[in-house]
Every structure is written in C-alpha cells, then in structure tokens.
C-alpha cells in the first residue's frame, strides 16, 4: 500500500511540474509577444510625497506595514538583534492623506523579523523564532475589529523553517517567501488559505524553491505575485524582481528567471491594481531611502520606470504599503531600537 501511495505521489509531482513548465513557457511567449501598455511607472514619477517629511509614530526595529482600505496594521520588534516581544500598532488613513495612529502599540507575540499582510478583516503575520540563525518560522492570525484594533488568536504556530520571512495575501490566498539559510542562498515560497475560523491551511506539499538571493519581500496584485530580493547579503548590490501567477488551484507559476531593476539594499514592495511601488536603502546603515515605481502589464509582465529611483526620506529598514491613491512608508530612524517614522505619498 505504501509503495502504491508513493507511486501516486510521484505521478502527481511529475504532473504538477509538467503543468507548471507548460504554463511558464506560455507566459514567457506572451511576455515577448505582447506590446507593453502605458503604465503609471513610465515617464516622470507621479508620486507626491508629504513635503513636511516623516513623523514618528512609535519606537522599535524592523517595522512591517499593511493597509486594507483606510485601516493600517503595523508590526515591529521591541528589541534589536535578539528574540523578544513583538508589537502591533494600528492607524487610520484620513481623507487628507495623513495618518491617525492609535495612542499606543500592543504586544501580540515573541520573535524576530516580523512581516504582516491584511485581507478584508483578516490579518496574518509571520516571524522568525530565532534572531540570527535558521529555525522554525511561525504564523499568527488576527481579526480587525470595528474600532480598528486587532484581536489576535491565542497562539502562533510553526509552518516551516528558514529566515527572513515575508507574507502577502489576496482574498484568502496566502503567499509566503523566505530564505533557506542565512546569507545568499535558496529562496523558497509557500502557499496557504485563510480558513473561515481564522486558521491557515498550508499547502501540504511544503515549500518550493523559486530563486536564489537574500532578504526577499513579496506582494500580490490580483493574481500576479511580485517578489523582490537582494543578490548579495549585507552589502549594497543588484536588486532583482521575480514575478509569478497564482493559479486556480492556488499553486504558483513563476517566471523562468528574475530580472534586475535597481541597486541598493533592504527592498520592500507593494502592489495596488497595476501600480507597483518599491522602496529600498541606497546604502548600508542610516542614509537615503529611495522609491522606484512600476506597472503590471496586461500580460502579467512588470515594467519598472526607466527614470530610475528617487530619494524620498532618510532612515533604514523601510516597508511600504499602498491603498487606493495613498502610499504609506514606515522605517527606522537609526540603527537598533529607535524612533519609527511614517511617510505618506499620493498619486
């Protein structure tokens, strides 16, 4: 019986690989044949950043932000370099584009390097269990309440092993990416579904390799997945993007390769409709933060602005989210635990 089940599993895996390859080839052909449409990213950047600059909203390290409608959910470490309490902070985007933050943040878990995503009222957060080495990765779910707070589930649960996790969600479909080891190495993705009771059903097939690099970050726009990562670790280098498509059965077909779009470190990506916004550090340590715009074409291909990236602030560890015409960036102001700032823009 076990031999038969193993044969069936092998056939299913082979069929999935064959199906993925055929779809990938089709996507590649469509990408070469289709003429690019005019996108928001082309020409002079249309984004107008708040001229008053950024404003402090909390203290911490390694912030991550997500937006649903006008509701903001932000997570961050309260300590730096070690595992410790993780906090969340909520806010509301006002009609004038400014942000009204809750009076304080609240602890929801323990860990390091958190990443958050929101779909409707569902919140999913992922984090490391160890601050510096590969170990169990955990997810934690919550629900946004009518008063803007988040009610978190009583516990977080392990779902994989790795480092530097990042999560995105579209509808009930979750896409998570992470490094398989510290430094430059294999990048892995995992898919899952948010259940009605708020739990997550992860794909039983486990994680699959899709690229090589460091510090991956992922976003979803419709059925298009857009991931960015560094080619090197700990130093400024080439930044790459890798696109994929979510299939009807929630599997992912990735493009055959990734493509360079800029130079920097610590990239973050957000997607809203066809609009792509990427932010990154220009150098290591505190310094200029840059943004780069892009657009998702009708065939699923991504076009980044040929105008290049533009500075918008100073800091490090930026995270970006987009909601309608509003862009929201959060970042550290200094190394270690420091003032956390937000900066808004509109297009």
Coordinates of N, CA and C in Angstrom, one line a residue, residues 185-269:
X185 N 21.4 32.5 -0.6 CA 21.1 31.1 -0.7 C 19.8 30.9 -1.4
X186 N 19.3 29.7 -1.3 CA 18.0 29.4 -2.0 C 16.8 30.2 -1.3
X187 N 15.9 30.6 -2.2 CA 14.7 31.3 -1.7 C 13.5 30.4 -2.0
X188 N 12.7 30.3 -1.0 CA 11.6 29.4 -1.0 C 10.2 30.1 -0.9
X189 N 9.2 29.5 -1.5 CA 7.8 30.1 -1.3 C 6.9 29.0 -0.8
X190 N 5.9 29.4 -0.1 CA 4.9 28.5 0.4 C 3.5 29.2 0.3
X191 N 2.5 28.4 -0.1 CA 1.1 28.9 -0.2 C 0.2 28.4 0.8
X192 N -0.9 29.1 1.1 CA -1.8 28.6 2.1 C -3.2 29.3 1.9
X193 N -4.2 28.9 2.6 CA -5.5 29.5 2.6 C -6.0 29.9 4.0
X194 N -6.5 31.1 4.1 CA -7.1 31.5 5.4 C -8.5 30.9 5.5
X195 N -8.7 30.1 6.6 CA -10.0 29.5 6.8 C -11.0 30.4 7.4
X196 N -12.3 30.0 7.4 CA -13.3 30.9 8.0 C -13.1 31.1 9.5
X197 N -12.5 30.1 10.2 CA -12.3 30.3 11.6 C -11.0 31.0 11.9
X198 N -10.3 31.6 10.9 CA -9.1 32.4 11.1 C -7.8 31.6 11.1
X199 N -7.9 30.2 11.1 CA -6.7 29.5 11.0 C -6.2 29.4 9.5
X200 N -5.0 28.8 9.3 CA -4.4 28.8 8.0 C -4.2 27.3 7.6
X201 N -4.7 26.9 6.4 CA -4.4 25.6 5.9 C -3.2 25.8 4.9
X202 N -2.0 25.4 5.3 CA -0.9 25.5 4.4 C -0.9 24.3 3.4
X203 N -0.3 24.6 2.2 CA -0.2 23.6 1.2 C 0.6 22.4 1.7
X204 N 0.0 21.2 1.7 CA 0.7 20.1 2.2 C 2.0 19.7 1.5
X205 N 2.2 20.2 0.3 CA 3.4 19.9 -0.5 C 4.6 20.6 0.1
X206 N 4.5 21.5 1.1 CA 5.6 22.2 1.6 C 6.1 23.3 0.8
X207 N 7.3 23.8 1.1 CA 7.9 24.9 0.4 C 8.6 24.5 -0.9
X208 N 8.7 25.4 -1.9 CA 9.3 25.1 -3.1 C 10.3 26.2 -3.5
X209 N 11.4 25.8 -4.0 CA 12.5 26.8 -4.3 C 12.0 27.6 -5.6
X210 N 12.2 28.9 -5.6 CA 11.9 29.7 -6.8 C 13.0 30.6 -7.3
X211 N 14.1 30.8 -6.4 CA 15.2 31.7 -6.8 C 16.3 31.6 -5.8
X212 N 17.3 32.4 -6.0 CA 18.5 32.5 -5.1 C 18.7 34.0 -4.8
X213 N 19.0 34.3 -3.5 CA 19.2 35.6 -3.1 C 19.2 35.8 -1.6
X214 N 18.8 37.0 -1.2 CA 18.7 37.3 0.3 C 17.6 38.4 0.5
X215 N 17.0 38.4 1.7 CA 16.0 39.4 2.1 C 14.9 39.5 1.1
X216 N 14.2 38.4 0.8 CA 13.0 38.5 -0.1 C 11.8 39.2 0.5
X217 N 11.1 39.9 -0.3 CA 9.8 40.6 0.1 C 8.8 40.3 -1.0
X218 N 7.6 40.1 -0.6 CA 6.6 39.7 -1.6 C 5.3 40.6 -1.5
X219 N 4.6 40.8 -2.6 CA 3.4 41.5 -2.7 C 2.5 40.8 -3.7
X220 N 1.2 41.0 -3.6 CA 0.2 40.4 -4.6 C -0.7 41.5 -5.1
X221 N -0.9 41.5 -6.4 CA -1.8 42.4 -7.1 C -2.7 41.5 -8.0
X222 N -4.0 41.3 -7.6 CA -4.8 40.4 -8.3 C -4.3 39.0 -8.2
X223 N -4.0 38.4 -9.4 CA -3.4 37.1 -9.4 C -1.9 37.1 -9.6
X224 N -1.3 38.3 -9.8 CA 0.1 38.5 -10.0 C 0.9 38.6 -8.7
X225 N 1.9 37.8 -8.6 CA 2.8 37.9 -7.4 C 4.1 38.6 -7.9
X226 N 4.5 39.6 -7.0 CA 5.8 40.3 -7.3 C 6.7 40.2 -6.1
X227 N 7.8 39.6 -6.3 CA 8.8 39.4 -5.2 C 10.1 40.2 -5.6
X228 N 10.7 40.8 -4.6 CA 12.0 41.5 -4.8 C 13.0 40.9 -3.8
X229 N 14.3 40.9 -4.1 CA 15.3 40.5 -3.2 C 16.7 41.0 -3.6
X230 N 17.6 40.9 -2.7 CA 19.0 41.3 -2.9 C 19.8 40.1 -3.6
X231 N 20.7 40.5 -4.4 CA 21.6 39.5 -5.0 C 22.8 39.2 -4.0
X232 N 23.0 40.1 -3.1 CA 24.1 39.9 -2.1 C 23.5 40.0 -0.7
X233 N 24.3 39.8 0.3 CA 23.9 39.9 1.6 C 24.8 40.8 2.5
X234 N 24.1 41.8 3.1 CA 24.8 42.7 4.0 C 25.5 43.9 3.3
X235 N 25.5 43.9 2.0 CA 26.2 44.9 1.2 C 25.3 45.4 0.1
X236 N 25.5 46.6 -0.4 CA 24.8 47.1 -1.5 C 25.1 46.3 -2.7
X237 N 24.1 46.0 -3.5 CA 24.3 45.2 -4.7 C 23.0 45.3 -5.6
X238 N 23.0 44.5 -6.6 CA 21.9 44.5 -7.5 C 20.6 44.0 -6.8
X239 N 19.5 44.7 -7.1 CA 18.2 44.2 -6.7 C 17.4 43.6 -7.8
X240 N 16.8 42.5 -7.5 CA 16.0 41.7 -8.5 C 14.6 41.6 -8.2
X241 N 13.7 41.5 -9.2 CA 12.3 41.2 -9.0 C 12.0 39.9 -9.7
X242 N 11.1 39.2 -9.2 CA 10.6 37.9 -9.8 C 9.1 37.9 -9.8
X243 N 8.5 37.6 -10.9 CA 7.0 37.7 -11.0 C 6.5 36.2 -11.1
X244 N 5.2 36.1 -10.6 CA 4.6 34.8 -10.7 C 3.1 35.0 -10.8
X245 N 2.4 33.9 -11.1 CA 0.9 34.0 -11.2 C 0.3 32.9 -10.4
X246 N -0.7 33.3 -9.6 CA -1.5 32.4 -8.8 C -2.5 31.6 -9.7
X247 N -2.5 30.3 -9.7 CA -3.4 29.5 -10.5 C -4.7 29.3 -9.7
X248 N -5.7 28.7 -10.5 CA -7.0 28.5 -9.9 C -6.9 27.5 -8.7
X249 N -5.9 26.6 -8.7 CA -5.8 25.7 -7.6 C -4.9 26.2 -6.5
X250 N -4.6 27.5 -6.6 CA -3.7 28.2 -5.6 C -2.3 27.8 -5.7
X251 N -1.9 27.0 -6.7 CA -0.4 26.9 -6.9 C 0.1 28.1 -7.6
X252 N 1.4 28.2 -7.7 CA 2.1 29.4 -8.3 C 3.0 29.0 -9.4
X253 N 2.9 29.7 -10.5 CA 3.8 29.5 -11.7 C 4.7 30.7 -11.7
X254 N 6.0 30.6 -11.5 CA 6.9 31.7 -11.5 C 7.5 31.8 -12.9
X255 N 7.8 33.1 -13.2 CA 8.6 33.3 -14.5 C 9.9 32.5 -14.4
X256 N 10.4 32.3 -15.6 CA 11.6 31.4 -15.7 C 12.8 32.0 -15.0
X257 N 12.9 33.3 -14.8 CA 14.0 33.9 -14.2 C 13.6 35.3 -13.5
X258 N 14.5 35.8 -12.7 CA 14.3 37.1 -12.1 C 15.1 38.1 -13.0
X259 N 14.8 39.4 -12.7 CA 15.4 40.5 -13.5 C 15.8 41.6 -12.6
X260 N 17.0 42.2 -12.9 CA 17.5 43.3 -12.1 C 16.7 44.6 -12.5
X261 N 16.5 45.4 -11.5 CA 15.7 46.6 -11.7 C 16.4 47.8 -11.0
X262 N 17.4 47.6 -10.1 CA 18.0 48.7 -9.4 C 19.2 48.2 -8.6
X263 N 19.8 49.2 -7.8 CA 20.9 48.8 -6.9 C 20.6 49.4 -5.6
X264 N 20.8 48.6 -4.5 CA 20.5 49.1 -3.2 C 20.6 47.9 -2.2
X265 N 19.8 48.1 -1.1 CA 19.7 47.0 -0.1 C 18.4 47.2 0.6
X266 N 17.9 46.1 1.3 CA 16.7 46.1 2.1 C 15.5 46.6 1.3
X267 N 15.1 45.9 0.2 CA 14.0 46.3 -0.6 C 12.7 45.9 0.0
X268 N 11.6 46.7 -0.3 CA 10.2 46.3 0.1 C 9.4 46.7 -1.1
X269 N 8.3 45.9 -1.3 CA 7.4 46.0 -2.5 C 5.9 46.1 -2.1

